């Protein structure tokens, strides 16, 4: 690891599992209780906005009951102390990375605590319940603020910045993601094509496990602090 200077970290729902935020896939996953097409597509929102807004309102409210775990905190420490380039790209819409101290962070699938007004395009921090159809703070229009979440069929945020970081990183690390959803699932191949070392830390082998130089299986709350300690030693 001596030549590592630029790092890209990709995180998924698995990093927040030990904080009590449910993952998507698997026996107790969020998608077990809901059909993706009912709550996480623009079509679902058009068809039944109450159902969709309530789904995200409940997830937003739950954020007040959870806290960052040692994996989030370790990445916060890496961010504070790593003198090279670092970009933490999360697919998660919770705010646990921020609360764990991460600053060089990008939410590629949006954020629960952000609202997007479909009338004027304004995006800003949002607390409370969208199902109550609050007025947009920028344009005053009521009932037009939707979750600032990238739904299936929509384009993830800041892909240019992510691609640029992947093409210049020396190490790509994937934590707690099943590798089921593109484009994030393809980041390992992009990083490898540009010559990066690649490391995965996940509870089970992800769908793209074989693309990584190294896979460590276990809990993020244990594996990530160990890895960060090594990187900073
Ligand atoms: N530590 C590490 N990994 C864990 C832990 C843990 N404590 N608990 C679960 N995992 C792993 C699981 O083994 C699984 O491979 O985390 C992964 C979570 O996978 P998903 O539930 O599919 O979540 P994610 O990969 O983030 O989903 C990607 O899909 O539905 C969309 O937009 C949503 O951003 C999400 C995207």
XYZ file of C-alpha atoms and ligand atoms in Angstrom:
269
model
C 0.000 0.000 0.000
C 3.070 2.237 0.024
C 2.311 3.929 -3.323
C -1.301 4.748 -2.600
C -2.130 8.431 -2.749
C -5.562 8.804 -4.341
C -8.451 6.799 -2.954
C -12.082 6.375 -4.003
C -14.403 4.684 -1.505
C -17.852 3.470 -2.577
C -20.346 2.653 0.151
C -23.759 1.005 0.147
C -26.508 0.086 2.576
C -24.306 -2.513 4.322
C -22.224 0.186 5.993
C -25.319 1.521 7.775
C -26.764 -1.914 8.673
C -25.042 -2.024 12.067
C -26.565 1.399 12.824
C -30.027 -0.133 12.404
C -30.821 1.171 8.908
C -32.268 -1.701 6.869
C -30.492 -2.757 3.677
C -32.488 -3.186 0.453
C -31.968 -6.779 -0.588
C -32.046 -9.894 1.573
C -34.527 -11.377 4.066
C -35.287 -8.208 6.106
C -34.455 -5.810 3.266
C -36.547 -2.753 2.430
C -37.404 -4.189 -0.975
C -38.875 -7.270 0.698
C -41.780 -5.221 2.050
C -42.221 -3.038 -1.030
C -42.077 -3.487 -4.741
C -39.393 -1.181 -6.108
C -41.730 -0.010 -8.841
C -44.309 1.077 -6.209
C -42.056 3.466 -4.287
C -38.808 4.163 -6.111
C -39.688 5.256 -9.638
C -40.973 8.533 -11.125
C -43.980 6.547 -12.371
C -44.853 5.448 -8.820
C -44.690 9.066 -7.657
C -46.993 10.168 -10.477
C -49.436 7.337 -9.748
C -49.563 7.438 -5.941
C -47.651 10.396 -4.481
C -49.056 9.826 -0.957
C -47.611 6.311 -0.783
C -44.216 7.412 -2.098
C -43.950 10.546 0.069
C -44.962 8.608 3.161
C -42.350 5.896 2.452
C -39.575 8.511 2.373
C -41.070 10.531 5.268
C -40.843 7.435 7.444
C -37.249 6.740 6.420
C -36.329 10.416 7.042
C -37.940 10.337 10.510
C -35.998 7.173 11.347
C -32.699 9.001 10.889
C -33.293 10.668 14.259
C -33.243 7.245 15.922
C -29.942 5.974 14.483
C -26.292 6.951 14.888
C -23.060 6.453 12.939
C -21.211 3.198 13.702
C -17.443 2.532 13.858
C -17.266 2.139 10.054
C -18.669 5.645 9.410
C -16.423 7.043 12.122
C -13.341 5.342 10.687
C -14.036 6.885 7.252
C -14.453 10.264 8.983
C -11.015 9.773 10.512
C -9.564 8.771 7.133
C -11.030 11.926 5.611
C -9.526 14.125 8.339
C -6.080 12.553 8.271
C -5.467 11.302 4.714
C -3.194 13.804 2.960
C -3.798 12.448 -0.559
C -6.942 12.715 -2.640
C -10.033 11.033 -1.274
C -13.587 10.799 -2.556
C -16.231 8.903 -0.598
C -19.097 8.104 -2.958
C -22.134 6.792 -1.156
C -25.240 5.212 -2.619
C -26.876 5.755 0.760
C -29.456 8.448 1.295
C -28.978 8.554 5.083
C -26.763 11.188 6.738
C -24.537 8.845 8.742
C -21.335 9.574 6.809
C -21.675 13.302 7.526
C -22.404 12.591 11.174
C -19.344 10.292 11.234
C -17.168 13.218 10.127
C -16.828 12.622 6.359
C -16.438 15.812 4.322
C -15.053 14.666 0.961
C -18.389 12.972 0.348
C -20.816 12.700 -2.530
C -24.351 11.259 -2.382
C -24.780 9.752 -5.849
C -28.371 8.574 -5.137
C -29.498 11.762 -3.371
C -30.358 12.409 0.273
C -33.373 11.846 2.514
C -32.802 15.231 4.102
C -33.011 17.119 0.837
C -36.061 18.286 -1.097
C -36.361 19.050 -4.802
C -39.070 21.413 -6.029
C -40.489 20.283 -9.347
C -41.967 23.753 -9.928
C -38.764 25.803 -9.746
C -35.950 23.228 -9.581
C -34.726 24.396 -6.181
C -32.892 21.781 -4.091
C -32.332 22.463 -0.407
C -32.129 20.739 2.989
C -35.495 19.368 4.070
C -36.762 18.203 7.469
C -40.310 17.149 8.276
C -43.036 15.477 6.247
C -43.457 15.901 2.502
C -46.824 14.102 2.644
C -48.174 17.280 4.260
C -47.363 19.041 0.973
C -45.354 21.979 2.338
C -44.809 25.047 0.156
C -41.433 25.352 -1.579
C -39.286 27.829 0.364
C -37.891 29.215 -2.885
C -40.991 29.712 -5.089
C -43.870 29.276 -2.639
C -45.634 26.622 -4.728
C -47.350 23.939 -2.596
C -47.195 20.200 -3.173
C -44.304 20.280 -5.633
C -41.445 19.269 -3.336
C -40.381 15.674 -3.928
C -37.668 13.602 -2.245
C -34.257 14.506 -3.661
C -33.625 10.818 -4.277
C -32.418 9.221 -7.493
C -35.137 6.753 -8.408
C -34.821 3.819 -10.792
C -34.681 5.178 -14.319
C -33.102 8.482 -13.193
C -29.495 9.569 -13.608
C -27.245 9.389 -10.515
C -25.661 12.654 -9.418
C -22.178 13.896 -10.270
C -21.154 11.055 -12.571
C -18.524 13.250 -14.256
C -16.793 13.913 -10.969
C -16.983 10.244 -10.002
C -15.568 9.048 -13.352
C -12.718 11.552 -13.069
C -11.852 10.335 -9.569
C -12.062 6.663 -10.634
C -9.712 7.267 -13.552
C -7.004 8.773 -11.342
C -7.294 6.753 -8.126
C -4.636 4.295 -6.954
C -7.046 2.390 -4.739
C -10.773 1.725 -5.091
C -12.562 0.380 -2.029
C -16.146 -0.887 -2.015
C -17.944 -1.301 1.318
C -21.341 -2.871 2.045
C -22.905 -2.945 -1.388
C -24.417 -5.924 -3.197
C -23.193 -4.793 -6.615
C -26.696 -5.213 -8.015
C -27.265 -1.661 -9.209
C -25.436 0.122 -12.016
C -23.606 2.418 -12.584
C -22.105 1.977 -9.071
C -21.661 -1.773 -9.645
C -19.355 -0.968 -12.577
C -17.001 1.395 -10.715
C -14.642 -1.449 -9.805
C -14.088 -2.251 -13.475
C -13.497 1.381 -14.396
C -10.973 1.808 -11.583
C -9.184 -1.396 -12.596
C -9.024 -0.359 -16.236
C -7.152 2.742 -15.095
C -4.740 0.673 -13.019
C -6.129 0.965 -9.480
C -5.871 -1.661 -6.779
C -9.341 -2.800 -5.761
C -10.588 -3.966 -2.373
C -14.046 -5.063 -1.297
C -15.369 -5.303 2.282
C -18.803 -6.891 2.543
C -20.750 -9.340 4.675
C -21.254 -11.711 1.724
C -19.541 -11.833 -1.655
C -21.176 -9.168 -3.842
C -22.372 -9.884 -7.378
C -19.110 -8.465 -8.725
C -16.766 -9.951 -6.116
C -14.593 -11.572 -8.753
C -13.696 -8.144 -10.198
C -11.793 -7.171 -7.038
C -8.131 -7.903 -6.364
C -9.070 -8.605 -2.755
C -12.356 -9.332 -0.955
C -12.671 -9.262 2.815
C -15.856 -10.775 4.183
C -17.253 -9.580 7.498
C -18.958 -6.697 9.238
C -18.148 -3.193 8.085
C -18.030 -2.051 11.724
C -15.016 -4.311 12.249
C -13.308 -4.445 8.841
C -13.363 -0.711 8.022
C -11.698 0.535 11.246
C -8.980 -2.128 10.798
C -8.389 -1.033 7.203
C -8.313 2.683 8.103
C -5.862 2.028 10.949
C -3.545 0.311 8.435
C -3.870 3.151 5.907
C -3.057 5.812 8.499
C -0.221 3.938 10.249
N -21.241 -5.046 6.980
C -20.892 -5.131 5.670
N -21.745 -5.472 4.695
C -23.005 -5.736 5.050
C -23.459 -5.661 6.381
C -22.502 -5.312 7.381
N -22.819 -5.228 8.662
N -24.771 -5.980 6.401
C -25.133 -6.232 5.138
N -24.070 -6.092 4.308
C -24.017 -6.246 2.855
C -24.944 -7.307 2.301
O -24.284 -8.564 2.287
C -25.231 -6.795 0.901
O -24.300 -7.325 -0.057
O -24.441 -5.036 2.292
C -24.997 -5.284 0.997
C -26.254 -4.435 0.867
O -26.790 -4.592 -0.412
P -28.138 -3.872 -0.889
O -29.192 -4.075 0.144
O -28.418 -4.340 -2.266
O -27.756 -2.322 -0.852
P -26.944 -1.448 -1.924
O -25.893 -2.252 -2.592
O -26.538 -0.194 -1.237
O -28.090 -1.098 -2.981
C -27.754 -0.286 -4.057
O -30.021 -0.186 -4.753
O -32.265 -0.039 -4.273
C -31.159 0.651 -4.688
O -30.874 2.969 -4.604
C -30.821 1.819 -3.794
O -28.642 2.752 -3.270
C -29.401 1.543 -3.356
C -28.901 0.607 -4.433
